[in-house]
Amino acid sequence: MAKITLSVIKADVGGIVGHSDVHPDLMKSASNYLAEHGKNLLIDYYVTHVGDDLELIMTHNQGVDSSEIHKLAWDAFMEATEVARQLKLYGAGQDLLEDSFSGNIKGLGPGVAEMEFEERPSEPVVIFMADKTEPGAWNLPLYKIFADPFNTAGLVIDPKMHQGFDFEVHDLIENKKVVFHCPEEIYDMLVFIGAPGRYCIKSVYSRTLNEIAATSSTQRLNLMAGRYVGKDDPVCIVRCQSGMPAVGEVLEPFSKPHLVSGWMRGSHHGPLMPCSEKASTPTRFDGPPRVVALGFQLCNGKLVGPQDYFADVAYDRARQKANEIADYMRSLGPFEPHRLSLDELEYTTMPQVMEKLAQRLVPIE
Ligand code: F6R
Ligand code: MG
Ligand code: MG
């Protein structure tokens, strides 16, 4: 059976109003573009948004890193950018760092999470998409889903999960990667992934099934651009059930909002609030950071769904908790740890302020 590739490619190509939402015309434009130009390339697609990020969910047989699929996504974003420009939307074309496509969309601005696998007799997947945060936001939930038996009962109970999972962790600063075999290496791994601004879980593999279980986008917009552009607003794909974590185990970490970086000007920590696609409109202080989870059943590559999981009342308390945490964090104003630490502000104001004060900075006697 031909392998299926699931590609989630996203970009912020303009917001309404400010950085809070995607105009329906942009979604229509991207949808029409994929329908027309993806006719012979895609099996299926679903266009959505989280906050000001336009999300293209696509299935095909071209494998990961296919230049044809990446070009299709790039051109759909360019087309949507045109619409954003006509409407004078805010930040039109913001995440498209280059004028033209050059083989692979990675490195050009958009975020990419892709995996190729043989579709199982039943293939449930959950796609997480976040706004106002960075790829490291997935570290804590992915750890809980695939390595914490207090979150995932299957690690104890399911013989197909008991052997654990391998985690591929990327160092986004040094451009290196390492694979941790868990559970035996969880303490070593936590030293790294506890620093989500630098080390990110790229992919997770089932050791029993020898199959990819999860993958995330690890593009860091500001590191690519060398200046502040916007936040990465990452995506993550998780396969569920039958030797993978159950859907409920995959969603469970989001019932306790954890602190992530990326709120207001990409420069503040705040709670990651689970919400429905409709409620994914960051407002308060341009936030708090949001995460949406859409579930699909794959059927010969067709995307059956979605199920908008965080629309469920079971996440009301998480939202309430996130609002309480947001109150507290906001009360700190421009002080750390609400504001990010200086080294993380490197691409924003700090160098300019430093330059201005350079003459007045004198040694302490
Ligand atoms: C964008 C974001 C926002 C902006 C802020 C300032 O994803 O997080 O908080 O950083 O609204 O935007 P500019 O600099 O475009 O006026
Ligand atoms: Mg934006
Ligand atoms: Mg965004």
PDB file of C-alpha atoms in Angstrom, residues 174-308:
ATOM      1  CA  GLU A 174      23.793  24.808  17.249  1.00  0.00           C
ATOM      2  CA  ASN A 175      21.762  22.932  14.629  1.00  0.00           C
ATOM      3  CA  LYS A 176      22.434  19.497  16.141  1.00  0.00           C
ATOM      4  CA  LYS A 177      20.177  16.598  17.037  1.00  0.00           C
ATOM      5  CA  VAL A 178      20.165  13.695  19.485  1.00  0.00           C
ATOM      6  CA  VAL A 179      17.818  10.743  20.019  1.00  0.00           C
ATOM      7  CA  PHE A 180      16.847   9.833  23.597  1.00  0.00           C
ATOM      8  CA  HIS A 181      15.555   6.349  24.361  1.00  0.00           C
ATOM      9  CA  CYS A 182      12.780   6.673  26.916  1.00  0.00           C
ATOM     10  CA  PRO A 183      11.948   5.789  29.632  1.00  0.00           C
ATOM     11  CA  GLU A 184      15.554   4.915  30.505  1.00  0.00           C
ATOM     12  CA  GLU A 185      16.968   8.291  29.411  1.00  0.00           C
ATOM     13  CA  ILE A 186      14.212  10.632  30.620  1.00  0.00           C
ATOM     14  CA  TYR A 187      16.428  12.350  33.197  1.00  0.00           C
ATOM     15  CA  ASP A 188      19.103  13.088  30.579  1.00  0.00           C
ATOM     16  CA  MET A 189      16.466  14.277  28.145  1.00  0.00           C
ATOM     17  CA  LEU A 190      14.781  16.599  30.651  1.00  0.00           C
ATOM     18  CA  VAL A 191      18.066  18.484  31.112  1.00  0.00           C
ATOM     19  CA  PHE A 192      17.684  19.533  27.473  1.00  0.00           C
ATOM     20  CA  ILE A 193      13.954  19.809  26.805  1.00  0.00           C
ATOM     21  CA  GLY A 194      13.416  21.762  30.032  1.00  0.00           C
ATOM     22  CA  ALA A 195      15.050  24.615  28.057  1.00  0.00           C
ATOM     23  CA  PRO A 196      12.410  24.935  25.327  1.00  0.00           C
ATOM     24  CA  GLY A 197      13.864  28.143  23.853  1.00  0.00           C
ATOM     25  CA  ARG A 198      16.783  26.112  22.536  1.00  0.00           C
ATOM     26  CA  TYR A 199      16.026  22.365  22.592  1.00  0.00           C
ATOM     27  CA  CYS A 200      12.863  21.146  20.893  1.00  0.00           C
ATOM     28  CA  ILE A 201      11.313  17.734  20.462  1.00  0.00           C
ATOM     29  CA  LYS A 202      11.205  17.324  16.685  1.00  0.00           C
ATOM     30  CA  SER A 203       9.747  13.811  16.465  1.00  0.00           C
ATOM     31  CA  VAL A 204       8.723  10.853  18.595  1.00  0.00           C
ATOM     32  CA  TYR A 205       8.891   7.181  17.516  1.00  0.00           C
ATOM     33  CA  SER A 206       7.206   4.082  18.939  1.00  0.00           C
ATOM     34  CA  ARG A 207       9.887   1.576  19.915  1.00  0.00           C
ATOM     35  CA  THR A 208       7.489  -1.359  19.646  1.00  0.00           C
ATOM     36  CA  LEU A 209       5.821  -0.462  16.353  1.00  0.00           C
ATOM     37  CA  ASN A 210       8.979   1.131  14.909  1.00  0.00           C
ATOM     38  CA  GLU A 211       6.759   3.911  13.602  1.00  0.00           C
ATOM     39  CA  ILE A 212       6.704   7.667  13.758  1.00  0.00           C
ATOM     40  CA  ALA A 213       4.225   8.810  16.417  1.00  0.00           C
ATOM     41  CA  ALA A 214       4.571  12.603  16.454  1.00  0.00           C
ATOM     42  CA  THR A 215       6.365  15.424  14.688  1.00  0.00           C
ATOM     43  CA  SER A 216       6.473  19.181  15.116  1.00  0.00           C
ATOM     44  CA  SER A 217       7.525  22.318  13.271  1.00  0.00           C
ATOM     45  CA  THR A 218      10.808  23.620  14.647  1.00  0.00           C
ATOM     46  CA  GLN A 219      11.324  26.662  12.426  1.00  0.00           C
ATOM     47  CA  ARG A 220      12.391  29.720  14.452  1.00  0.00           C
ATOM     48  CA  LEU A 221      11.311  32.746  12.471  1.00  0.00           C
ATOM     49  CA  ASN A 222      13.545  35.247  14.204  1.00  0.00           C
ATOM     50  CA  LEU A 223      16.645  33.062  14.009  1.00  0.00           C
ATOM     51  CA  MET A 224      16.009  32.715  10.267  1.00  0.00           C
ATOM     52  CA  ALA A 225      15.329  36.393   9.708  1.00  0.00           C
ATOM     53  CA  GLY A 226      17.996  37.656  12.130  1.00  0.00           C
ATOM     54  CA  ARG A 227      15.521  40.237  13.408  1.00  0.00           C
ATOM     55  CA  TYR A 228      12.141  40.292  15.128  1.00  0.00           C
ATOM     56  CA  VAL A 229       9.462  39.321  12.646  1.00  0.00           C
ATOM     57  CA  GLY A 230       6.713  37.603  14.619  1.00  0.00           C
ATOM     58  CA  LYS A 231       6.479  34.447  16.638  1.00  0.00           C
ATOM     59  CA  ASP A 232       6.939  30.993  15.171  1.00  0.00           C
ATOM     60  CA  ASP A 233       3.456  29.814  16.174  1.00  0.00           C
ATOM     61  CA  PRO A 234       4.231  26.116  15.784  1.00  0.00           C
ATOM     62  CA  VAL A 235       2.231  23.049  14.740  1.00  0.00           C
ATOM     63  CA  CYS A 236       2.478  19.416  15.812  1.00  0.00           C
ATOM     64  CA  ILE A 237       0.995  16.160  14.488  1.00  0.00           C
ATOM     65  CA  VAL A 238       0.307  13.201  16.823  1.00  0.00           C
ATOM     66  CA  ARG A 239      -0.903   9.739  15.749  1.00  0.00           C
ATOM     67  CA  CYS A 240      -3.257   8.083  18.230  1.00  0.00           C
ATOM     68  CA  GLN A 241      -4.621   4.728  19.438  1.00  0.00           C
ATOM     69  CA  SER A 242      -3.584   1.061  18.875  1.00  0.00           C
ATOM     70  CA  GLY A 243      -0.110   1.221  20.377  1.00  0.00           C
ATOM     71  CA  MET A 244       0.045   5.016  20.214  1.00  0.00           C
ATOM     72  CA  PRO A 245      -1.419   7.119  23.057  1.00  0.00           C
ATOM     73  CA  ALA A 246      -5.232   7.336  23.134  1.00  0.00           C
ATOM     74  CA  VAL A 247      -6.772  10.600  21.915  1.00  0.00           C
ATOM     75  CA  GLY A 248      -7.671  11.465  25.516  1.00  0.00           C
ATOM     76  CA  GLU A 249      -4.083  10.870  26.631  1.00  0.00           C
ATOM     77  CA  VAL A 250      -2.850  13.102  23.828  1.00  0.00           C
ATOM     78  CA  LEU A 251      -5.194  15.936  24.877  1.00  0.00           C
ATOM     79  CA  GLU A 252      -4.702  15.541  28.631  1.00  0.00           C
ATOM     80  CA  PRO A 253      -1.545  17.696  29.101  1.00  0.00           C
ATOM     81  CA  PHE A 254      -3.470  20.738  27.879  1.00  0.00           C
ATOM     82  CA  SER A 255      -5.851  20.514  30.832  1.00  0.00           C
ATOM     83  CA  LYS A 256      -3.114  22.230  32.883  1.00  0.00           C
ATOM     84  CA  PRO A 257      -1.984  25.335  31.051  1.00  0.00           C
ATOM     85  CA  HIS A 258       1.817  25.551  31.078  1.00  0.00           C
ATOM     86  CA  LEU A 259       3.864  28.699  30.619  1.00  0.00           C
ATOM     87  CA  VAL A 260       5.229  29.319  27.154  1.00  0.00           C
ATOM     88  CA  SER A 261       7.095  32.202  25.577  1.00  0.00           C
ATOM     89  CA  GLY A 262       5.725  34.350  22.771  1.00  0.00           C
ATOM     90  CA  TRP A 263       2.964  36.480  24.276  1.00  0.00           C
ATOM     91  CA  MET A 264       2.889  40.211  23.357  1.00  0.00           C
ATOM     92  CA  ARG A 265       5.649  41.139  20.905  1.00  0.00           C
ATOM     93  CA  GLY A 266       7.006  37.619  21.162  1.00  0.00           C
ATOM     94  CA  SER A 267       8.624  38.805  24.355  1.00  0.00           C
ATOM     95  CA  HIS A 268       6.546  37.529  27.277  1.00  0.00           C
ATOM     96  CA  HIS A 269       5.765  34.292  29.044  1.00  0.00           C
ATOM     97  CA  GLY A 270       2.130  33.352  29.475  1.00  0.00           C
ATOM     98  CA  PRO A 271      -0.137  30.335  29.885  1.00  0.00           C
ATOM     99  CA  LEU A 272      -0.980  28.271  26.797  1.00  0.00           C
ATOM    100  CA  MET A 273      -4.780  28.421  26.663  1.00  0.00           C
ATOM    101  CA  PRO A 274      -6.596  25.549  24.914  1.00  0.00           C
ATOM    102  CA  CYS A 275      -9.499  26.824  22.820  1.00  0.00           C
ATOM    103  CA  SER A 276     -11.723  26.060  19.842  1.00  0.00           C
ATOM    104  CA  GLU A 277     -10.790  27.245  16.384  1.00  0.00           C
ATOM    105  CA  LYS A 278     -13.509  29.904  16.672  1.00  0.00           C
ATOM    106  CA  ALA A 279     -12.166  31.169  20.008  1.00  0.00           C
ATOM    107  CA  SER A 280      -8.577  31.250  18.783  1.00  0.00           C
ATOM    108  CA  THR A 281      -8.436  35.017  18.621  1.00  0.00           C
ATOM    109  CA  PRO A 282      -5.751  36.336  20.952  1.00  0.00           C
ATOM    110  CA  THR A 283      -7.085  39.570  22.425  1.00  0.00           C
ATOM    111  CA  ARG A 284      -5.877  40.282  25.936  1.00  0.00           C
ATOM    112  CA  PHE A 285      -2.378  41.742  25.648  1.00  0.00           C
ATOM    113  CA  ASP A 286      -2.399  40.011  22.227  1.00  0.00           C
ATOM    114  CA  GLY A 287      -3.003  36.707  23.949  1.00  0.00           C
ATOM    115  CA  PRO A 288      -2.852  34.702  26.031  1.00  0.00           C
ATOM    116  CA  PRO A 289      -1.089  32.212  23.717  1.00  0.00           C
ATOM    117  CA  ARG A 290      -3.603  29.778  22.208  1.00  0.00           C
ATOM    118  CA  VAL A 291      -3.627  26.146  21.168  1.00  0.00           C
ATOM    119  CA  VAL A 292      -6.235  24.439  18.999  1.00  0.00           C
ATOM    120  CA  ALA A 293      -6.463  20.648  18.544  1.00  0.00           C
ATOM    121  CA  LEU A 294      -8.201  19.255  15.472  1.00  0.00           C
ATOM    122  CA  GLY A 295      -8.756  15.507  15.177  1.00  0.00           C
ATOM    123  CA  PHE A 296      -9.081  13.682  11.847  1.00  0.00           C
ATOM    124  CA  GLN A 297      -9.598  10.061  10.872  1.00  0.00           C
ATOM    125  CA  LEU A 298      -7.574   9.347   7.758  1.00  0.00           C
ATOM    126  CA  CYS A 299      -9.396   7.227   5.181  1.00  0.00           C
ATOM    127  CA  ASN A 300      -7.096   6.353   2.280  1.00  0.00           C
ATOM    128  CA  GLY A 301      -5.572   9.766   2.790  1.00  0.00           C
ATOM    129  CA  LYS A 302      -8.917  11.589   2.997  1.00  0.00           C
ATOM    130  CA  LEU A 303      -9.257  13.831   6.043  1.00  0.00           C
ATOM    131  CA  VAL A 304     -12.449  12.754   7.803  1.00  0.00           C
ATOM    132  CA  GLY A 305     -13.313  15.416  10.362  1.00  0.00           C
ATOM    133  CA  PRO A 306     -12.330  17.631  12.008  1.00  0.00           C
ATOM    134  CA  GLN A 307     -13.239  17.223  15.615  1.00  0.00           C
ATOM    135  CA  ASP A 308     -12.500  20.540  17.360  1.00  0.00           C
TER     136      ASP A 308
END
